[in-house]
């Protein structure tokens, strides 16, 4: 079987063996083979992205200048039948943080790029007028997009599909920016096939800075794997397996717990509770809304989109809706009306805005208004009051078009705070320049759905601001409440020890890591800091592995099945330990990129609010984050990682151990030079 | 042998394309969309999905259109087969109003779903249960009248 597959193609199995480089300044298109050393060391996705970006951009590169490069990288599993192998990982230098920018999207775009015959697409330069890129197998065109400039992402996608193929538009996949990206809004995202998006790090603004409206792809090639039969069997196993992790229900079901325990970022992280929280409950959503499950490429556990059945927002469909939307708009901005939340998410998809970040920025503006730091004079006559449904929508459009006060907020929270001056920066809920995700890090007493490692991952993230690239998965493994509270109600503690023992035994995690995280006998205490540093290191590496392979991390395949899939795909045997080491290598490389830009882990910390202001009301009243505990946990994390605590980066020894000697040399040379820190704002 | 048929329920479909990939893996030993014997037509904006696949009709239009007699229906299994030796690749049969026939890009000949010899890969891997392989009675009981037997 293996031999048969080999004969069909010269490309290494699981790869298309091609990097497509497009320079928009000169209009040149080059196709190069993927160097074996890159493939072996960085495998794909975020790994290839990190390395290629590291090599393509010099330190101090202007993120919105022509030298910044967008690296779209697929993984070896992209385009195969591995569950949820849908992701496209995009690396670039972030205009929001000046750090390593990484953003990924689901949908069908990534696999299609692979079918077109490319593992990686790199776009650099800047065109003198708006263009879009059309990759149709071997034919690559830079096409005029003047007529599309100004259109929202949905309409632009429609128009591109229509003009490229009148009859089979559904075979063309489009990643497009909306007005926000065109106007270089720091919160701009790239919308993929209407209902998916790459949102973070200001990716839309990087598109906009290159005058690149969209990238359309279509492919007719096939992806060969080393052992098709074996691969099929492993996929079958994946589809059946549950790892004891699937009891948490459909997306949104865990929300009730946040609402009941007062663990919400209410009023820009001031209160912890929302007065009419019952309006946001899951049961209410089922009554007022209609759900539509729609999958990304080969996903067996699709997320749901929601549509309001009646009222003034009737028929508005929010496809990419996760619980962060309720926390963001519902709590941070205080809008306790689900259909309005659908409206905002829909507007963000069209305008090309990151809905989480934008919600936090608008919440920030509302607090400034509440405190009198801004007033109607500053805002151009707008009263930015808590929970004003229509105002939020108006602000979204203003931000995307940079109109009036929207122009200030378009700089994201830190940039806006600096423009506003006074004490505004104190209320900007951001880490490293990027708006924090709408999760409340103080964690109240009682049953909670997030654990400590979940939040600690915010301040080790190579892109700053959130934990999606680090510990977002942790609560599924680290809190019994997350899984049990909903089903068992008040009785969730019954038989807990046994349940934890059973759970810990079942999950796919190396034995020594298990012991470090859960102890022996295993315990699960989301409030304690014990074992959380070990958990951070594990989830950081694991999440990076998913991003490297091109599978959605929410699918939670686990390291062993991932390794087996990769082995069957490429024909090179890898085990779970090897994969996790690969995760560590890529994670360290991203931080080394930051180090080269003079940004270290010391630049990331929670805003003071969480350390100094206890929750003012609700069941979690009085809770505050302990600075000492956080510091202790991070110190332990450095030890587990073997990184240089003083430098706030992976040290030379670690980099060399991970096979990144050249990067270590770069960093040493860099630290001898005296470059100003390249942080925008 | 009991006659069974492929049944597609659009309201259950999530548009994940497992069907096309499983089909390609089974028939071509590789992954991709092109060349799959089942094709999911999608409207991504409105999230509407429809599977186009040979329905092995009782009175196949494609067989009537075929002037070399390459398309026949096996009355025992209820399967419509295309004989690759007789087929001349004229593509008349592609006029099938249900989009059940594809022209193979490599051989240039007409191909249709072969029901994977009684164990269709698309059905096995459909995670949403939108594709099923049912007997006529089961299909009726499952209330799949709207989708119709395929």
Tab-separated table of N, CA and C in Angstrom, chain A residues 8 79-83 108 112 115 154-155 158 170-171 173 194-195 220-225 228 231-232 235-236 239 292-300 302 317 350, chain B residues 10-18 21-26 28-36 39-49 106 119 121 124-125 127:
chain	number	residue	atom	x	y	z
A	8	UNK	N	2.630	7.301	-6.890
A	8	UNK	CA	1.726	8.272	-7.495
A	8	UNK	C	2.298	9.676	-7.520
A	79	UNK	N	-6.593	18.631	4.803
A	79	UNK	CA	-7.006	18.031	3.537
A	79	UNK	C	-7.136	16.522	3.598
A	80	UNK	N	-6.821	15.933	4.745
A	80	UNK	CA	-7.079	14.496	4.892
A	80	UNK	C	-8.386	14.327	5.662
A	81	UNK	N	-8.666	13.099	6.043
A	81	UNK	CA	-9.928	12.816	6.719
A	81	UNK	C	-9.764	12.806	8.242
A	82	UNK	N	-8.609	13.240	8.741
A	82	UNK	CA	-8.420	13.304	10.192
A	82	UNK	C	-9.460	14.249	10.767
A	83	UNK	N	-10.125	13.880	11.868
A	83	UNK	CA	-11.210	14.714	12.371
A	83	UNK	C	-10.808	16.173	12.572
A	108	UNK	N	-13.069	25.835	5.054
A	108	UNK	CA	-12.592	24.909	4.022
A	108	UNK	C	-11.401	25.457	3.243
A	112	UNK	N	-8.415	23.455	0.884
A	112	UNK	CA	-8.481	23.799	-0.543
A	112	UNK	C	-7.110	24.264	-1.051
A	115	UNK	N	-5.254	21.248	-1.752
A	115	UNK	CA	-5.710	20.611	-2.994
A	115	UNK	C	-5.195	21.380	-4.216
A	154	UNK	N	-18.988	39.561	3.249
A	154	UNK	CA	-19.944	38.627	2.620
A	154	UNK	C	-20.151	38.990	1.149
A	155	UNK	N	-20.391	40.270	0.901
A	155	UNK	CA	-20.666	40.700	-0.474
A	155	UNK	C	-19.435	40.530	-1.356
A	158	UNK	N	-19.164	36.888	-2.219
A	158	UNK	CA	-20.151	36.586	-3.265
A	158	UNK	C	-19.655	37.034	-4.632
A	170	UNK	N	-19.331	27.238	-5.403
A	170	UNK	CA	-19.158	26.556	-4.115
A	170	UNK	C	-17.838	25.797	-4.036
A	171	UNK	N	-17.136	25.706	-5.162
A	171	UNK	CA	-15.840	25.029	-5.097
A	171	UNK	C	-14.699	26.016	-4.880
A	173	UNK	N	-12.982	28.834	-2.494
A	173	UNK	CA	-12.965	29.252	-1.091
A	173	UNK	C	-12.326	30.626	-0.996
A	194	UNK	N	-17.524	33.225	4.525
A	194	UNK	CA	-18.642	33.844	5.244
A	194	UNK	C	-18.606	33.636	6.767
A	195	UNK	N	-18.632	32.372	7.202
A	195	UNK	CA	-18.960	32.132	8.603
A	195	UNK	C	-17.804	31.672	9.479
A	220	UNK	N	-7.721	20.987	-7.401
A	220	UNK	CA	-8.276	19.727	-7.893
A	220	UNK	C	-7.324	18.568	-7.639
A	221	UNK	N	-6.266	18.826	-6.856
A	221	UNK	CA	-5.292	17.748	-6.632
A	221	UNK	C	-5.675	16.912	-5.418
A	222	UNK	N	-4.923	15.860	-5.208
A	222	UNK	CA	-5.229	14.977	-4.084
A	222	UNK	C	-4.076	14.927	-3.098
A	223	UNK	N	-4.421	14.647	-1.864
A	223	UNK	CA	-3.406	14.504	-0.826
A	223	UNK	C	-3.202	13.012	-0.591
A	224	UNK	N	-1.972	12.558	-0.767
A	224	UNK	CA	-1.670	11.146	-0.553
A	224	UNK	C	-1.113	10.925	0.844
A	225	UNK	N	-1.507	9.834	1.451
A	225	UNK	CA	-0.939	9.495	2.755
A	225	UNK	C	-0.210	8.164	2.636
A	228	UNK	N	-3.047	4.511	3.634
A	228	UNK	CA	-4.469	4.896	3.585
A	228	UNK	C	-5.366	3.994	4.441
A	231	UNK	N	-4.724	4.673	8.075
A	231	UNK	CA	-5.232	6.016	8.373
A	231	UNK	C	-6.742	5.961	8.583
A	232	UNK	N	-7.407	5.247	7.680
A	232	UNK	CA	-8.855	5.116	7.766
A	232	UNK	C	-9.260	4.491	9.100
A	235	UNK	N	-8.854	6.983	11.909
A	235	UNK	CA	-9.933	7.974	11.864
A	235	UNK	C	-11.201	7.375	12.478
A	236	UNK	N	-11.457	6.130	12.140
A	236	UNK	CA	-12.632	5.450	12.695
A	236	UNK	C	-12.566	5.450	14.223
A	239	UNK	N	-13.263	8.885	15.649
A	239	UNK	CA	-14.667	9.270	15.613
A	239	UNK	C	-15.438	8.623	16.754
A	292	UNK	N	-28.431	26.201	14.087
A	292	UNK	CA	-28.062	25.476	12.872
A	292	UNK	C	-26.642	25.003	13.053
A	293	UNK	N	-26.477	23.691	13.097
A	293	UNK	CA	-25.119	23.156	13.219
A	293	UNK	C	-24.480	23.136	11.844
A	294	UNK	N	-23.343	23.739	11.739
A	294	UNK	CA	-22.653	23.702	10.459
A	294	UNK	C	-21.185	23.435	10.729
A	295	UNK	N	-20.630	22.541	9.946
A	295	UNK	CA	-19.296	22.048	10.246
A	295	UNK	C	-18.230	22.736	9.416
A	296	UNK	N	-17.017	22.736	9.956
A	296	UNK	CA	-15.860	23.035	9.136
A	296	UNK	C	-15.517	21.737	8.403
A	297	UNK	N	-14.495	21.803	7.575
A	297	UNK	CA	-14.051	20.637	6.823
A	297	UNK	C	-13.818	19.432	7.752
A	298	UNK	N	-14.367	18.299	7.387
A	298	UNK	CA	-14.320	17.034	8.137
A	298	UNK	C	-14.357	17.168	9.665
A	299	UNK	N	-15.307	17.932	10.149
A	299	UNK	CA	-15.489	18.004	11.606
A	299	UNK	C	-16.704	17.191	11.990
A	300	UNK	N	-16.531	16.314	12.955
A	300	UNK	CA	-17.660	15.500	13.397
A	300	UNK	C	-18.358	16.101	14.613
A	302	UNK	N	-19.560	19.608	15.112
A	302	UNK	CA	-19.648	20.992	14.645
A	302	UNK	C	-20.162	21.964	15.709
A	317	UNK	N	-28.606	35.901	11.523
A	317	UNK	CA	-27.911	34.655	11.809
A	317	UNK	C	-26.485	34.923	12.256
A	350	UNK	N	-19.371	40.457	8.950
A	350	UNK	CA	-19.465	41.217	7.696
A	350	UNK	C	-18.413	42.320	7.611
B	10	UNK	N	-31.297	16.348	4.139
B	10	UNK	CA	-30.565	17.631	4.132
B	10	UNK	C	-30.611	18.359	5.474
B	11	UNK	N	-31.698	18.208	6.228
B	11	UNK	CA	-31.804	18.955	7.484
B	11	UNK	C	-30.785	18.478	8.523
B	12	UNK	N	-30.267	17.268	8.340
B	12	UNK	CA	-29.275	16.771	9.291
B	12	UNK	C	-27.849	17.115	8.857
B	13	UNK	N	-27.676	17.404	7.583
B	13	UNK	CA	-26.333	17.599	7.035
B	13	UNK	C	-25.677	18.855	7.609
B	14	UNK	N	-24.389	18.744	7.985
B	14	UNK	CA	-23.660	19.903	8.501
B	14	UNK	C	-22.648	20.424	7.482
B	15	UNK	N	-22.583	19.771	6.332
B	15	UNK	CA	-21.698	20.254	5.265
B	15	UNK	C	-20.233	19.970	5.476
B	16	UNK	N	-19.891	18.926	6.230
B	16	UNK	CA	-18.491	18.710	6.607
B	16	UNK	C	-17.646	18.052	5.518
B	17	UNK	N	-18.290	17.482	4.509
B	17	UNK	CA	-17.584	16.851	3.391
B	17	UNK	C	-16.887	15.534	3.742
B	18	UNK	N	-17.230	14.932	4.862
B	18	UNK	CA	-16.695	13.606	5.152
B	18	UNK	C	-17.078	12.635	4.030
B	21	UNK	N	-14.727	12.856	1.024
B	21	UNK	CA	-13.401	12.366	1.349
B	21	UNK	C	-13.365	10.863	1.536
B	22	UNK	N	-14.393	10.342	2.215
B	22	UNK	CA	-14.434	8.899	2.436
B	22	UNK	C	-14.546	8.184	1.094
B	23	UNK	N	-15.346	8.755	0.185
B	23	UNK	CA	-15.529	8.182	-1.144
B	23	UNK	C	-14.204	8.167	-1.907
B	24	UNK	N	-13.514	9.290	-1.850
B	24	UNK	CA	-12.239	9.381	-2.553
B	24	UNK	C	-11.206	8.432	-1.977
B	25	UNK	N	-11.207	8.307	-0.659
B	25	UNK	CA	-10.244	7.408	-0.030
B	25	UNK	C	-10.523	5.968	-0.479
B	26	UNK	N	-11.804	5.593	-0.479
B	26	UNK	CA	-12.180	4.230	-0.838
B	26	UNK	C	-11.844	3.927	-2.303
B	28	UNK	N	-10.002	6.056	-4.602
B	28	UNK	CA	-8.746	6.538	-5.189
B	28	UNK	C	-7.567	6.337	-4.245
B	29	UNK	N	-7.848	5.957	-3.014
B	29	UNK	CA	-6.758	5.771	-2.058
B	29	UNK	C	-6.075	7.062	-1.661
B	30	UNK	N	-6.748	8.197	-1.898
B	30	UNK	CA	-6.167	9.491	-1.528
B	30	UNK	C	-7.298	10.454	-1.185
B	31	UNK	N	-6.947	11.605	-0.600
B	31	UNK	CA	-7.975	12.554	-0.177
B	31	UNK	C	-8.120	13.702	-1.150
B	32	UNK	N	-9.303	14.260	-1.199
B	32	UNK	CA	-9.547	15.412	-2.056
B	32	UNK	C	-11.016	15.475	-2.390
B	33	UNK	N	-11.388	16.534	-3.100
B	33	UNK	CA	-12.788	16.671	-3.480
B	33	UNK	C	-12.998	16.137	-4.886
B	34	UNK	N	-11.982	16.391	-5.717
B	34	UNK	CA	-12.139	16.068	-7.116
B	34	UNK	C	-12.223	14.564	-7.338
B	35	UNK	N	-13.189	14.150	-8.164
B	35	UNK	CA	-13.272	12.737	-8.508
B	35	UNK	C	-14.148	11.925	-7.582
B	36	UNK	N	-14.665	12.550	-6.534
B	36	UNK	CA	-15.541	11.830	-5.623
B	36	UNK	C	-16.840	11.453	-6.349
B	39	UNK	N	-21.175	14.083	-4.524
B	39	UNK	CA	-20.727	15.470	-4.446
B	39	UNK	C	-21.711	16.276	-3.617
B	40	UNK	N	-21.167	17.003	-2.656
B	40	UNK	CA	-22.019	17.838	-1.825
B	40	UNK	C	-22.038	19.241	-2.417
B	41	UNK	N	-23.217	19.654	-2.860
B	41	UNK	CA	-23.363	21.008	-3.380
B	41	UNK	C	-23.717	21.888	-2.189
B	42	UNK	N	-22.964	22.956	-2.007
B	42	UNK	CA	-23.178	23.738	-0.790
B	42	UNK	C	-23.424	25.201	-1.107
B	43	UNK	N	-24.277	25.792	-0.301
B	43	UNK	CA	-24.391	27.242	-0.293
B	43	UNK	C	-23.887	27.665	1.076
B	44	UNK	N	-22.619	28.077	1.108
B	44	UNK	CA	-21.985	28.363	2.395
B	44	UNK	C	-22.608	29.566	3.091
B	45	UNK	N	-23.092	30.499	2.310
B	45	UNK	CA	-23.636	31.703	2.926
B	45	UNK	C	-24.921	31.393	3.688
B	46	UNK	N	-25.806	30.627	3.038
B	46	UNK	CA	-27.078	30.289	3.684
B	46	UNK	C	-27.018	28.950	4.399
B	47	UNK	N	-25.901	28.264	4.274
B	47	UNK	CA	-25.720	26.956	4.899
B	47	UNK	C	-26.771	25.944	4.454
B	48	UNK	N	-26.896	25.810	3.137
B	48	UNK	CA	-27.800	24.820	2.568
B	48	UNK	C	-26.938	23.770	1.864
B	49	UNK	N	-27.247	22.501	2.108
B	49	UNK	CA	-26.411	21.443	1.553
B	49	UNK	C	-27.256	20.411	0.824
B	106	UNK	N	-9.317	11.208	-14.936
B	106	UNK	CA	-8.149	10.434	-15.364
B	106	UNK	C	-8.438	9.525	-16.561
B	119	UNK	N	-21.464	-1.513	1.395
B	119	UNK	CA	-21.088	-0.844	2.641
B	119	UNK	C	-20.538	0.537	2.301
B	121	UNK	N	-18.928	3.942	1.993
B	121	UNK	CA	-18.003	4.669	2.863
B	121	UNK	C	-18.597	5.996	3.318
B	124	UNK	N	-20.825	5.372	6.205
B	124	UNK	CA	-20.081	4.989	7.397
B	124	UNK	C	-19.461	6.196	8.085
B	125	UNK	N	-18.939	7.133	7.298
B	125	UNK	CA	-18.222	8.245	7.912
B	125	UNK	C	-19.082	9.486	8.146
B	127	UNK	N	-20.779	11.917	9.959
B	127	UNK	CA	-20.897	12.034	11.409
B	127	UNK	C	-22.274	12.521	11.851
